[in-house]
Amino acid sequence: MAAVNSDDDVLSTPILDDVSHNLLQRISEEGGYAYVRMSSRAANGDVRAAEAAREMAWEQLHSGPWHTVLPVWRDAYSMACLHVAKFHYGNGEYIEAIRVLDMGLIMGGMVLRKDLENGVQKATERANSIVRVLEDGDNTKLITNHNAFNLMEVLQFLPKKSLSCKLVGKRSGLSLEAFMRDYFLSGSPVLLTDCMTHWPATSKWNDLNYLKKVAGYRTVPVEVGKNYLCTDWKQEMLTFSEFLDRIQSNSPIGPTYLAQHPLFDQIQELRNDIVIPDYCFAGGTEMKSVNAWFGPAGTVTPLHHDPHHNILAQVVGKKYVRLYPASLSEELYPHSESMLKNSSQVDLDNMDPNEFPKIEDAEFMDCILEEGEMLYIPPKWWHYVRSLTTSLSVSFWWSASPASPT
């Protein structure tokens, strides 16, 4: 009598099973005949065809600027990832299945997202059942020695004049009404304290074992190099465990930074550890994004501005932040290229006053963003950010509704 596979041996994809025919028809209408042939073969058990289909969809995702990619090709990529992951899962290659499913979550469309998320959950459960997660050990903290932080030593690594001009004001337990009246409407930065004590993240994210347990197998995009304006800057895909190990080991590869990534859309366990601040509901909120910023000491986000209201919440570690108002944009020498026009040509860490003389006298505000604090950055305010320790931060971007009386 032939053996019957149990449900645990199969990665189920109920949404894919339901929409597959219509999705393949849409792909055909966009000229994806070769993809449809490979995908149909993949559904019948051909793993090489599944990989070929994924390659075809990947090429379409990189055929031009991201905003020009047809949504159907993002769904096609998700479909191919599910086919490939099912083979890995059936072979007991659970970690590889998670990697493929994560690529579908990061690069794919929304139609098959629930199948991808359920697949990650099931494969993670199977992986955890056969791989013992590290629970003991001395080196479990991301930040092991807060008391060793010496401000005078740190100052030598900060841009000139740091902490010598106007410091960002600090408010404790600020009400939403007072926030709107004193800062939101006037477009003024403010440090907000005592707002995160109820976040599970404040007690969990300093524990390496916890982070590896809930996210260790997951694949994330990271930046390698000083910052995105440098010629040696590049991006890599690592598992979260590999990323944490690289932070801990002071890798010679260079600073590795998980920057502006929607990690909490990807990993629900980490999303459950944070709470959208009440301040983000100022102005008839339309939430734009919630992003993660994880990296070692010395990682830098160069001087730039963003179009939305922004609250930067510091969960672990410390950061230095410098802010210039939008009215000083000309003095900050924005790049002329459209893709970088929100970034300054000035490298604050190696500033040349002869090349950029106007910035020398430009007035700014700055601060040390401490663990457990939030910084409100109004739209169009230029800001430079440097991690002073290993740092885990969350940024909340929102826009005021056009119908808002504000």
mmCIF file of C-alpha atoms in Angstrom:
data_model
loop_
_atom_site.group_PDB
_atom_site.id
_atom_site.type_symbol
_atom_site.label_atom_id
_atom_site.label_comp_id
_atom_site.label_asym_id
_atom_site.label_seq_id
_atom_site.Cartn_x
_atom_site.Cartn_y
_atom_site.Cartn_z
ATOM 1 C CA MET A 1 0.000 0.000 0.000
ATOM 2 C CA ALA A 2 1.463 3.400 -0.977
ATOM 3 C CA ALA A 3 2.373 5.830 1.783
ATOM 4 C CA VAL A 4 0.133 8.862 2.121
ATOM 5 C CA ASN A 5 1.712 12.245 2.754
ATOM 6 C CA SER A 6 0.454 14.014 5.844
ATOM 7 C CA ASP A 7 -0.593 17.657 5.781
ATOM 8 C CA ASP A 8 2.685 18.505 7.516
ATOM 9 C CA ASP A 9 4.627 17.207 4.504
ATOM 10 C CA VAL A 10 2.879 19.557 2.072
ATOM 11 C CA LEU A 11 2.931 23.346 1.892
ATOM 12 C CA SER A 12 -0.687 24.212 1.159
ATOM 13 C CA THR A 13 -1.492 27.204 -1.074
ATOM 14 C CA PRO A 14 -5.297 27.598 -1.104
ATOM 15 C CA ILE A 15 -5.284 31.123 -2.590
ATOM 16 C CA LEU A 16 -2.873 30.118 -5.365
ATOM 17 C CA ASP A 17 -5.039 27.077 -6.129
ATOM 18 C CA ASP A 18 -8.070 29.361 -6.416
ATOM 19 C CA VAL A 19 -6.621 32.194 -8.521
ATOM 20 C CA SER A 20 -3.986 30.348 -10.556
ATOM 21 C CA HIS A 21 -6.019 30.086 -13.766
ATOM 22 C CA ASN A 22 -7.024 33.761 -13.840
ATOM 23 C CA LEU A 23 -3.536 34.917 -12.889
ATOM 24 C CA LEU A 24 -1.907 32.892 -15.660
ATOM 25 C CA GLN A 25 -4.426 34.302 -18.124
ATOM 26 C CA ARG A 26 -3.500 37.862 -17.103
ATOM 27 C CA ILE A 27 0.198 37.045 -17.482
ATOM 28 C CA SER A 28 -0.479 35.666 -20.984
ATOM 29 C CA GLU A 29 -2.248 38.892 -21.911
ATOM 30 C CA GLU A 30 0.961 40.760 -21.026
ATOM 31 C CA GLY A 31 3.035 38.514 -23.286
ATOM 32 C CA GLY A 32 4.289 36.131 -20.602
ATOM 33 C CA TYR A 33 3.705 32.957 -22.630
ATOM 34 C CA ALA A 34 7.025 31.364 -21.682
ATOM 35 C CA TYR A 35 6.349 32.066 -18.009
ATOM 36 C CA VAL A 36 2.907 30.443 -18.256
ATOM 37 C CA ARG A 37 4.407 27.294 -19.819
ATOM 38 C CA MET A 38 7.043 27.030 -17.086
ATOM 39 C CA SER A 39 4.538 27.761 -14.306
ATOM 40 C CA SER A 40 2.136 25.104 -15.584
ATOM 41 C CA ARG A 41 4.967 22.560 -15.605
ATOM 42 C CA ALA A 42 5.988 23.679 -12.105
ATOM 43 C CA ALA A 43 2.449 23.048 -10.842
ATOM 44 C CA ASN A 44 2.773 19.495 -12.184
ATOM 45 C CA GLY A 45 5.964 18.802 -10.243
ATOM 46 C CA ASP A 46 8.837 20.163 -12.356
ATOM 47 C CA VAL A 47 11.222 21.972 -9.989
ATOM 48 C CA ARG A 48 13.484 23.193 -12.780
ATOM 49 C CA ALA A 49 10.504 24.790 -14.478
ATOM 50 C CA ALA A 50 9.584 26.480 -11.182
ATOM 51 C CA GLU A 51 13.066 27.996 -10.914
ATOM 52 C CA ALA A 52 12.908 29.080 -14.567
ATOM 53 C CA ALA A 53 9.560 30.791 -13.999
ATOM 54 C CA ARG A 54 10.959 32.606 -10.999
ATOM 55 C CA GLU A 55 13.925 33.831 -13.058
ATOM 56 C CA MET A 56 11.581 35.099 -15.773
ATOM 57 C CA ALA A 57 9.472 37.026 -13.271
ATOM 58 C CA TRP A 58 12.632 38.397 -11.609
ATOM 59 C CA GLU A 59 13.804 39.767 -14.944
ATOM 60 C CA GLN A 60 10.474 41.532 -15.409
ATOM 61 C CA LEU A 61 10.764 43.104 -11.939
ATOM 62 C CA HIS A 62 14.117 44.578 -13.002
ATOM 63 C CA SER A 63 13.171 45.634 -16.528
ATOM 64 C CA GLY A 64 12.922 49.309 -15.534
ATOM 65 C CA PRO A 65 12.141 51.643 -12.599
ATOM 66 C CA TRP A 66 10.119 49.895 -9.893
ATOM 67 C CA HIS A 67 7.036 52.082 -10.380
ATOM 68 C CA THR A 68 6.817 51.028 -14.048
ATOM 69 C CA VAL A 69 6.651 47.284 -13.286
ATOM 70 C CA LEU A 70 3.206 45.888 -14.067
ATOM 71 C CA PRO A 71 1.518 44.564 -10.872
ATOM 72 C CA VAL A 72 0.767 41.245 -12.581
ATOM 73 C CA TRP A 73 4.519 40.500 -12.751
ATOM 74 C CA ARG A 74 4.836 41.037 -9.019
ATOM 75 C CA ASP A 75 2.060 38.473 -8.544
ATOM 76 C CA ALA A 76 3.810 36.204 -11.055
ATOM 77 C CA TYR A 77 6.957 36.374 -8.927
ATOM 78 C CA SER A 78 4.954 35.458 -5.807
ATOM 79 C CA MET A 79 3.441 32.500 -7.657
ATOM 80 C CA ALA A 80 6.838 31.226 -8.758
ATOM 81 C CA CYS A 81 8.238 31.617 -5.229
ATOM 82 C CA LEU A 82 5.378 29.512 -3.875
ATOM 83 C CA HIS A 83 6.069 26.762 -6.431
ATOM 84 C CA VAL A 84 9.788 26.718 -5.587
ATOM 85 C CA ALA A 85 9.152 26.836 -1.829
ATOM 86 C CA LYS A 86 6.774 23.879 -2.039
ATOM 87 C CA PHE A 87 9.585 21.713 -3.452
ATOM 88 C CA HIS A 88 12.011 22.776 -0.717
ATOM 89 C CA TYR A 89 9.386 22.183 1.961
ATOM 90 C CA GLY A 90 8.537 18.734 0.592
ATOM 91 C CA ASN A 91 12.246 17.837 0.714
ATOM 92 C CA GLY A 92 12.540 18.943 4.335
ATOM 93 C CA GLU A 93 14.597 22.032 3.361
ATOM 94 C CA TYR A 94 12.593 24.341 5.587
ATOM 95 C CA ILE A 95 15.109 27.173 5.968
ATOM 96 C CA GLU A 96 15.543 27.367 2.193
ATOM 97 C CA ALA A 97 11.755 27.386 1.809
ATOM 98 C CA ILE A 98 11.537 30.334 4.226
ATOM 99 C CA ARG A 99 14.183 32.220 2.233
ATOM 100 C CA VAL A 100 12.255 31.793 -1.018
ATOM 101 C CA LEU A 101 8.939 32.736 0.597
ATOM 102 C CA ASP A 102 10.508 35.868 2.089
ATOM 103 C CA MET A 103 11.696 36.937 -1.354
ATOM 104 C CA GLY A 104 8.087 36.608 -2.475
ATOM 105 C CA LEU A 105 6.955 38.801 0.420
ATOM 106 C CA ILE A 106 9.631 41.430 -0.254
ATOM 107 C CA MET A 107 9.401 41.591 -4.056
ATOM 108 C CA GLY A 108 6.026 40.067 -4.895
ATOM 109 C CA GLY A 109 2.488 41.383 -5.128
ATOM 110 C CA MET A 110 -0.431 41.309 -2.702
ATOM 111 C CA VAL A 111 -2.718 38.673 -4.272
ATOM 112 C CA LEU A 112 -0.801 35.687 -2.866
ATOM 113 C CA ARG A 113 0.580 37.353 0.257
ATOM 114 C CA LYS A 114 -1.507 35.279 2.686
ATOM 115 C CA ASP A 115 -0.221 32.020 1.173
ATOM 116 C CA LEU A 116 3.355 33.318 1.504
ATOM 117 C CA GLU A 117 2.824 34.359 5.145
ATOM 118 C CA ASN A 118 1.177 31.054 6.075
ATOM 119 C CA GLY A 119 3.982 29.194 4.325
ATOM 120 C CA VAL A 120 6.616 31.057 6.343
ATOM 121 C CA GLN A 121 4.783 30.271 9.575
ATOM 122 C CA LYS A 122 4.462 26.573 8.782
ATOM 123 C CA ALA A 123 8.062 26.208 7.568
ATOM 124 C CA THR A 124 9.347 28.064 10.632
ATOM 125 C CA GLU A 125 7.454 25.739 12.951
ATOM 126 C CA ARG A 126 8.972 22.733 11.177
ATOM 127 C CA ALA A 127 12.468 24.241 11.240
ATOM 128 C CA ASN A 128 12.194 25.011 14.957
ATOM 129 C CA SER A 129 11.084 21.455 15.655
ATOM 130 C CA ILE A 130 14.356 20.036 14.331
ATOM 131 C CA VAL A 131 16.829 22.831 15.052
ATOM 132 C CA ARG A 132 17.461 23.654 18.722
ATOM 133 C CA VAL A 133 17.247 27.427 19.189
ATOM 134 C CA LEU A 134 20.053 28.831 21.344
ATOM 135 C CA GLU A 135 18.635 29.707 24.736
ATOM 136 C CA ASP A 136 21.705 29.986 26.937
ATOM 137 C CA GLY A 137 24.982 31.841 26.735
ATOM 138 C CA ASP A 138 26.678 34.934 28.043
ATOM 139 C CA ASN A 139 26.586 37.030 24.883
ATOM 140 C CA THR A 140 22.841 37.546 24.558
ATOM 141 C CA LYS A 141 22.539 41.318 24.625
ATOM 142 C CA LEU A 142 22.816 43.665 21.690
ATOM 143 C CA ILE A 143 23.900 46.491 24.002
ATOM 144 C CA THR A 144 26.015 44.969 26.749
ATOM 145 C CA ASN A 145 27.490 48.017 28.425
ATOM 146 C CA HIS A 146 25.465 51.233 28.364
ATOM 147 C CA ASN A 147 27.610 52.711 31.114
ATOM 148 C CA ALA A 148 30.678 52.587 28.874
ATOM 149 C CA PHE A 149 29.172 55.259 26.609
ATOM 150 C CA ASN A 150 31.348 58.377 26.870
ATOM 151 C CA LEU A 151 29.938 61.503 25.236
ATOM 152 C CA MET A 152 33.304 63.282 25.078
ATOM 153 C CA GLU A 153 34.799 60.340 23.205
ATOM 154 C CA VAL A 154 31.816 60.194 20.847
ATOM 155 C CA LEU A 155 32.041 63.908 20.002
ATOM 156 C CA GLN A 156 35.243 63.371 18.039
ATOM 157 C CA PHE A 157 33.304 61.217 15.547
ATOM 158 C CA LEU A 158 30.426 63.671 15.084
ATOM 159 C CA PRO A 159 30.213 66.511 12.532
ATOM 160 C CA LYS A 160 31.747 69.869 13.465
ATOM 161 C CA LYS A 161 29.867 72.041 15.977
ATOM 162 C CA SER A 162 27.738 69.093 17.162
ATOM 163 C CA LEU A 163 25.834 69.740 20.416
ATOM 164 C CA SER A 164 27.196 73.287 20.567
ATOM 165 C CA CYS A 165 24.226 75.174 19.121
ATOM 166 C CA LYS A 166 20.493 74.788 19.727
ATOM 167 C CA LEU A 167 19.374 71.486 21.234
ATOM 168 C CA VAL A 168 16.003 69.989 20.296
ATOM 169 C CA GLY A 169 13.525 70.603 23.113
ATOM 170 C CA LYS A 170 12.432 67.651 25.213
ATOM 171 C CA ARG A 171 8.884 67.033 26.501
ATOM 172 C CA SER A 172 7.695 64.306 28.832
ATOM 173 C CA GLY A 173 4.218 62.777 28.652
ATOM 174 C CA LEU A 174 3.060 65.317 26.056
ATOM 175 C CA SER A 175 -0.645 65.118 25.252
ATOM 176 C CA LEU A 176 -1.805 64.795 21.648
ATOM 177 C CA GLU A 177 -3.513 68.191 21.904
ATOM 178 C CA ALA A 178 -0.324 69.879 23.151
ATOM 179 C CA PHE A 179 1.729 68.108 20.485
ATOM 180 C CA MET A 180 -0.533 69.455 17.748
ATOM 181 C CA ARG A 181 -0.647 72.951 19.189
ATOM 182 C CA ASP A 182 3.038 73.384 20.013
ATOM 183 C CA TYR A 183 4.840 71.323 17.355
ATOM 184 C CA PHE A 184 2.676 69.761 14.632
ATOM 185 C CA LEU A 185 1.007 72.978 13.455
ATOM 186 C CA SER A 186 4.176 75.034 13.667
ATOM 187 C CA GLY A 187 6.335 72.346 12.063
ATOM 188 C CA SER A 188 8.852 72.189 14.907
ATOM 189 C CA PRO A 189 10.921 69.149 15.987
ATOM 190 C CA VAL A 190 10.574 67.836 19.533
ATOM 191 C CA LEU A 191 11.979 64.988 21.642
ATOM 192 C CA LEU A 192 9.193 62.953 23.259
ATOM 193 C CA THR A 193 9.910 60.916 26.384
ATOM 194 C CA ASP A 194 7.948 58.364 28.417
ATOM 195 C CA CYS A 195 5.910 57.273 25.385
ATOM 196 C CA MET A 196 7.207 53.746 24.795
ATOM 197 C CA THR A 197 7.164 52.100 28.202
ATOM 198 C CA HIS A 198 4.191 49.945 27.167
ATOM 199 C CA TRP A 199 5.942 48.574 24.071
ATOM 200 C CA PRO A 200 6.976 44.894 24.403
ATOM 201 C CA ALA A 201 9.940 45.790 22.154
ATOM 202 C CA THR A 202 11.583 47.826 24.911
ATOM 203 C CA SER A 203 12.145 44.693 26.986
ATOM 204 C CA LYS A 204 12.530 42.135 24.163
ATOM 205 C CA TRP A 205 14.683 43.638 21.431
ATOM 206 C CA ASN A 206 17.848 43.826 23.514
ATOM 207 C CA ASP A 207 17.839 40.024 23.661
ATOM 208 C CA LEU A 208 19.644 38.338 20.768
ATOM 209 C CA ASN A 209 18.044 35.005 21.554
ATOM 210 C CA TYR A 210 14.567 36.490 21.220
ATOM 211 C CA LEU A 211 15.361 38.191 17.901
ATOM 212 C CA LYS A 212 16.891 35.017 16.491
ATOM 213 C CA LYS A 213 13.977 32.919 17.681
ATOM 214 C CA VAL A 214 11.236 35.018 16.064
ATOM 215 C CA ALA A 215 13.147 36.229 13.001
ATOM 216 C CA GLY A 216 16.401 34.315 12.669
ATOM 217 C CA TYR A 217 15.487 32.357 9.531
ATOM 218 C CA ARG A 218 13.904 35.325 7.762
ATOM 219 C CA THR A 219 15.611 36.972 4.799
ATOM 220 C CA VAL A 220 16.032 40.752 4.855
ATOM 221 C CA PRO A 221 17.689 43.339 2.572
ATOM 222 C CA VAL A 222 20.668 45.127 4.119
ATOM 223 C CA GLU A 223 22.954 47.948 3.058
ATOM 224 C CA VAL A 224 26.720 47.494 3.189
ATOM 225 C CA GLY A 225 29.029 50.513 3.205
ATOM 226 C CA LYS A 226 29.100 53.959 4.776
ATOM 227 C CA ASN A 227 25.856 55.207 3.163
ATOM 228 C CA TYR A 228 23.840 55.153 -0.049
ATOM 229 C CA LEU A 229 25.717 58.145 -1.518
ATOM 230 C CA CYS A 230 29.117 56.381 -1.444
ATOM 231 C CA THR A 231 30.527 54.581 -4.466
ATOM 232 C CA ASP A 232 31.315 51.389 -2.524
ATOM 233 C CA TRP A 233 27.775 51.113 -1.147
ATOM 234 C CA LYS A 234 25.879 47.930 -2.042
ATOM 235 C CA GLN A 235 22.905 45.841 -0.980
ATOM 236 C CA GLU A 236 22.767 42.197 0.105
ATOM 237 C CA MET A 237 20.125 39.689 1.154
ATOM 238 C CA LEU A 238 20.918 38.016 4.502
ATOM 239 C CA THR A 239 19.003 35.975 7.008
ATOM 240 C CA PHE A 240 18.274 37.960 10.146
ATOM 241 C CA SER A 241 20.584 35.672 12.117
ATOM 242 C CA GLU A 242 23.424 36.344 9.665
ATOM 243 C CA PHE A 243 22.746 40.055 9.954
ATOM 244 C CA LEU A 244 22.826 39.974 13.784
ATOM 245 C CA ASP A 245 26.033 37.920 13.742
ATOM 246 C CA ARG A 246 27.639 40.460 11.433
ATOM 247 C CA ILE A 247 26.690 43.284 13.826
ATOM 248 C CA GLN A 248 28.145 41.408 16.791
ATOM 249 C CA SER A 249 31.387 40.446 15.058
ATOM 250 C CA ASN A 250 32.378 43.915 13.744
ATOM 251 C CA SER A 251 32.687 42.324 10.303
ATOM 252 C CA PRO A 252 35.563 43.552 8.087
ATOM 253 C CA ILE A 253 33.068 43.625 5.202
ATOM 254 C CA GLY A 254 32.026 47.068 6.437
ATOM 255 C CA PRO A 255 29.030 48.567 8.264
ATOM 256 C CA THR A 256 25.920 46.499 7.594
ATOM 257 C CA TYR A 257 22.636 48.314 8.077
ATOM 258 C CA LEU A 258 19.010 47.252 7.801
ATOM 259 C CA ALA A 259 17.681 50.645 6.741
ATOM 260 C CA GLN A 260 14.179 51.868 5.894
ATOM 261 C CA HIS A 261 12.796 48.372 5.437
ATOM 262 C CA PRO A 262 9.105 47.506 6.104
ATOM 263 C CA LEU A 263 10.210 44.684 8.387
ATOM 264 C CA PHE A 264 6.970 44.760 10.366
ATOM 265 C CA ASP A 265 4.875 44.012 7.289
ATOM 266 C CA GLN A 266 7.102 41.005 6.771
ATOM 267 C CA ILE A 267 7.474 39.635 10.339
ATOM 268 C CA GLN A 268 4.287 39.798 12.385
ATOM 269 C CA GLU A 269 5.960 38.776 15.668
ATOM 270 C CA LEU A 270 8.066 41.961 15.584
ATOM 271 C CA ARG A 271 5.053 44.034 14.531
ATOM 272 C CA ASN A 272 3.279 42.856 17.688
ATOM 273 C CA ASP A 273 6.134 44.337 19.769
ATOM 274 C CA ILE A 274 5.492 47.953 18.732
ATOM 275 C CA VAL A 275 2.564 50.367 18.897
ATOM 276 C CA ILE A 276 1.795 53.235 16.513
ATOM 277 C CA PRO A 277 2.243 56.380 18.653
ATOM 278 C CA ASP A 278 -0.872 58.485 19.288
ATOM 279 C CA TYR A 279 0.989 61.459 17.811
ATOM 280 C CA CYS A 280 0.766 59.803 14.387
ATOM 281 C CA PHE A 281 -2.969 60.465 14.441
ATOM 282 C CA ALA A 282 -2.454 64.218 14.325
ATOM 283 C CA GLY A 283 -3.986 65.901 11.304
ATOM 284 C CA GLY A 284 -6.406 63.236 10.119
ATOM 285 C CA THR A 285 -3.731 60.621 9.621
ATOM 286 C CA GLU A 286 -2.910 58.681 6.521
ATOM 287 C CA MET A 287 -0.145 56.262 7.548
ATOM 288 C CA LYS A 288 2.475 55.946 4.823
ATOM 289 C CA SER A 289 4.960 53.433 6.215
ATOM 290 C CA VAL A 290 6.455 51.897 9.338
ATOM 291 C CA ASN A 291 10.121 51.041 8.781
ATOM 292 C CA ALA A 292 12.947 49.398 10.693
ATOM 293 C CA TRP A 293 16.476 50.763 11.146
ATOM 294 C CA PHE A 294 18.869 48.237 12.739
ATOM 295 C CA GLY A 295 22.626 48.562 12.686
ATOM 296 C CA PRO A 296 25.928 48.823 14.557
ATOM 297 C CA ALA A 297 27.599 51.942 15.934
ATOM 298 C CA GLY A 298 28.849 54.214 13.184
ATOM 299 C CA THR A 299 26.076 53.626 10.642
ATOM 300 C CA VAL A 300 25.043 56.916 9.028
ATOM 301 C CA THR A 301 22.018 58.207 7.183
ATOM 302 C CA PRO A 302 23.364 61.219 5.252
ATOM 303 C CA LEU A 303 21.745 64.653 5.250
ATOM 304 C CA HIS A 304 18.372 64.459 3.476
ATOM 305 C CA HIS A 305 14.702 65.330 3.867
ATOM 306 C CA ASP A 306 11.451 63.343 3.571
ATOM 307 C CA PRO A 307 7.986 64.432 2.385
ATOM 308 C CA HIS A 308 6.048 63.111 5.385
ATOM 309 C CA HIS A 309 5.645 63.681 9.100
ATOM 310 C CA ASN A 310 8.072 61.360 10.852
ATOM 311 C CA ILE A 311 8.410 59.993 14.367
ATOM 312 C CA LEU A 312 11.698 58.162 14.910
ATOM 313 C CA ALA A 313 11.373 55.858 17.925
ATOM 314 C CA GLN A 314 14.611 54.659 19.544
ATOM 315 C CA VAL A 315 14.024 51.176 20.972
ATOM 316 C CA VAL A 316 17.628 50.085 21.639
ATOM 317 C CA GLY A 317 20.787 52.198 21.823
ATOM 318 C CA LYS A 318 21.523 55.850 21.052
ATOM 319 C CA LYS A 319 21.672 58.043 17.953
ATOM 320 C CA TYR A 320 22.909 61.528 17.134
ATOM 321 C CA VAL A 321 20.477 63.542 14.982
ATOM 322 C CA ARG A 322 21.106 66.935 13.338
ATOM 323 C CA LEU A 323 18.204 68.924 11.845
ATOM 324 C CA TYR A 324 18.028 71.883 9.454
ATOM 325 C CA PRO A 325 14.719 73.612 8.561
ATOM 326 C CA ALA A 326 13.367 73.453 5.013
ATOM 327 C CA SER A 327 13.957 77.184 4.635
ATOM 328 C CA LEU A 328 17.718 76.501 4.463
ATOM 329 C CA SER A 329 17.539 74.086 1.532
ATOM 330 C CA GLU A 330 19.663 76.289 -0.730
ATOM 331 C CA GLU A 331 22.448 76.426 1.867
ATOM 332 C CA LEU A 332 22.488 72.614 2.027
ATOM 333 C CA TYR A 333 23.320 72.048 -1.672
ATOM 334 C CA PRO A 334 20.730 69.442 -2.765
ATOM 335 C CA HIS A 335 21.704 67.081 -5.560
ATOM 336 C CA SER A 336 20.365 68.151 -8.932
ATOM 337 C CA GLU A 337 19.472 64.613 -10.110
ATOM 338 C CA SER A 338 15.793 63.854 -9.608
ATOM 339 C CA MET A 339 16.462 60.575 -7.769
ATOM 340 C CA LEU A 340 18.688 62.318 -5.183
ATOM 341 C CA LYS A 341 17.187 65.797 -5.003
ATOM 342 C CA ASN A 342 16.098 65.154 -1.404
ATOM 343 C CA SER A 343 19.742 64.447 -0.419
ATOM 344 C CA SER A 344 22.494 66.970 0.231
ATOM 345 C CA GLN A 345 25.809 66.937 -1.602
ATOM 346 C CA VAL A 346 27.476 67.848 1.696
ATOM 347 C CA ASP A 347 29.132 65.023 3.619
ATOM 348 C CA LEU A 348 28.844 66.339 7.179
ATOM 349 C CA ASP A 349 31.495 63.856 8.321
ATOM 350 C CA ASN A 350 34.043 65.274 5.864
ATOM 351 C CA MET A 351 32.795 68.760 5.163
ATOM 352 C CA ASP A 352 34.761 70.947 2.745
ATOM 353 C CA PRO A 353 33.966 74.621 3.532
ATOM 354 C CA ASN A 354 35.624 75.737 0.310
ATOM 355 C CA GLU A 355 33.337 73.587 -1.816
ATOM 356 C CA PHE A 356 30.187 74.229 0.243
ATOM 357 C CA PRO A 357 30.692 77.586 2.015
ATOM 358 C CA LYS A 358 27.020 78.359 2.734
ATOM 359 C CA ILE A 359 26.557 75.455 5.148
ATOM 360 C CA GLU A 360 29.222 76.773 7.515
ATOM 361 C CA ASP A 361 26.863 79.380 8.963
ATOM 362 C CA ALA A 362 23.601 77.480 8.516
ATOM 363 C CA GLU A 363 21.798 77.178 11.850
ATOM 364 C CA PHE A 364 20.710 73.749 12.974
ATOM 365 C CA MET A 365 19.207 71.881 15.926
ATOM 366 C CA ASP A 366 20.563 68.574 17.188
ATOM 367 C CA CYS A 367 20.215 66.019 19.968
ATOM 368 C CA ILE A 368 21.217 62.640 21.325
ATOM 369 C CA LEU A 369 18.197 60.380 20.824
ATOM 370 C CA GLU A 370 18.237 58.137 23.866
ATOM 371 C CA GLU A 371 16.787 54.670 24.277
ATOM 372 C CA GLY A 372 13.044 54.945 24.941
ATOM 373 C CA GLU A 373 12.698 58.385 23.308
ATOM 374 C CA MET A 374 10.948 59.502 20.124
ATOM 375 C CA LEU A 375 11.933 62.370 17.846
ATOM 376 C CA TYR A 376 9.318 64.217 15.785
ATOM 377 C CA ILE A 377 10.773 65.370 12.437
ATOM 378 C CA PRO A 378 8.393 67.617 10.457
ATOM 379 C CA PRO A 379 8.073 67.221 6.662
ATOM 380 C CA LYS A 380 10.903 68.676 4.562
ATOM 381 C CA TRP A 381 13.217 69.162 7.569
ATOM 382 C CA TRP A 382 16.707 68.050 6.590
ATOM 383 C CA HIS A 383 18.243 65.498 8.949
ATOM 384 C CA TYR A 384 21.489 63.599 9.418
ATOM 385 C CA VAL A 385 21.489 60.517 11.692
ATOM 386 C CA ARG A 386 24.435 58.601 13.163
ATOM 387 C CA SER A 387 24.236 55.519 15.412
ATOM 388 C CA LEU A 388 26.371 55.969 18.524
ATOM 389 C CA THR A 389 25.875 52.387 19.689
ATOM 390 C CA THR A 390 24.253 49.316 18.224
ATOM 391 C CA SER A 391 20.855 50.747 17.440
ATOM 392 C CA LEU A 392 17.333 49.469 16.771
ATOM 393 C CA SER A 393 14.873 52.164 15.701
ATOM 394 C CA VAL A 394 11.421 52.403 14.159
ATOM 395 C CA SER A 395 10.217 55.252 11.958
ATOM 396 C CA PHE A 396 6.546 56.121 11.490
ATOM 397 C CA TRP A 397 5.679 58.198 8.415
ATOM 398 C CA TRP A 398 2.274 59.792 8.023
ATOM 399 C CA SER A 399 0.567 62.567 6.081
ATOM 400 C CA ALA A 400 -2.162 64.905 7.242
ATOM 401 C CA SER A 401 -5.451 64.308 5.452
ATOM 402 C CA PRO A 402 -6.338 67.009 2.873
ATOM 403 C CA ALA A 403 -9.726 67.284 4.597
ATOM 404 C CA SER A 404 -8.121 68.013 7.973
ATOM 405 C CA PRO A 405 -8.766 71.511 9.371
ATOM 406 C CA THR A 406 -5.021 71.675 10.114
#
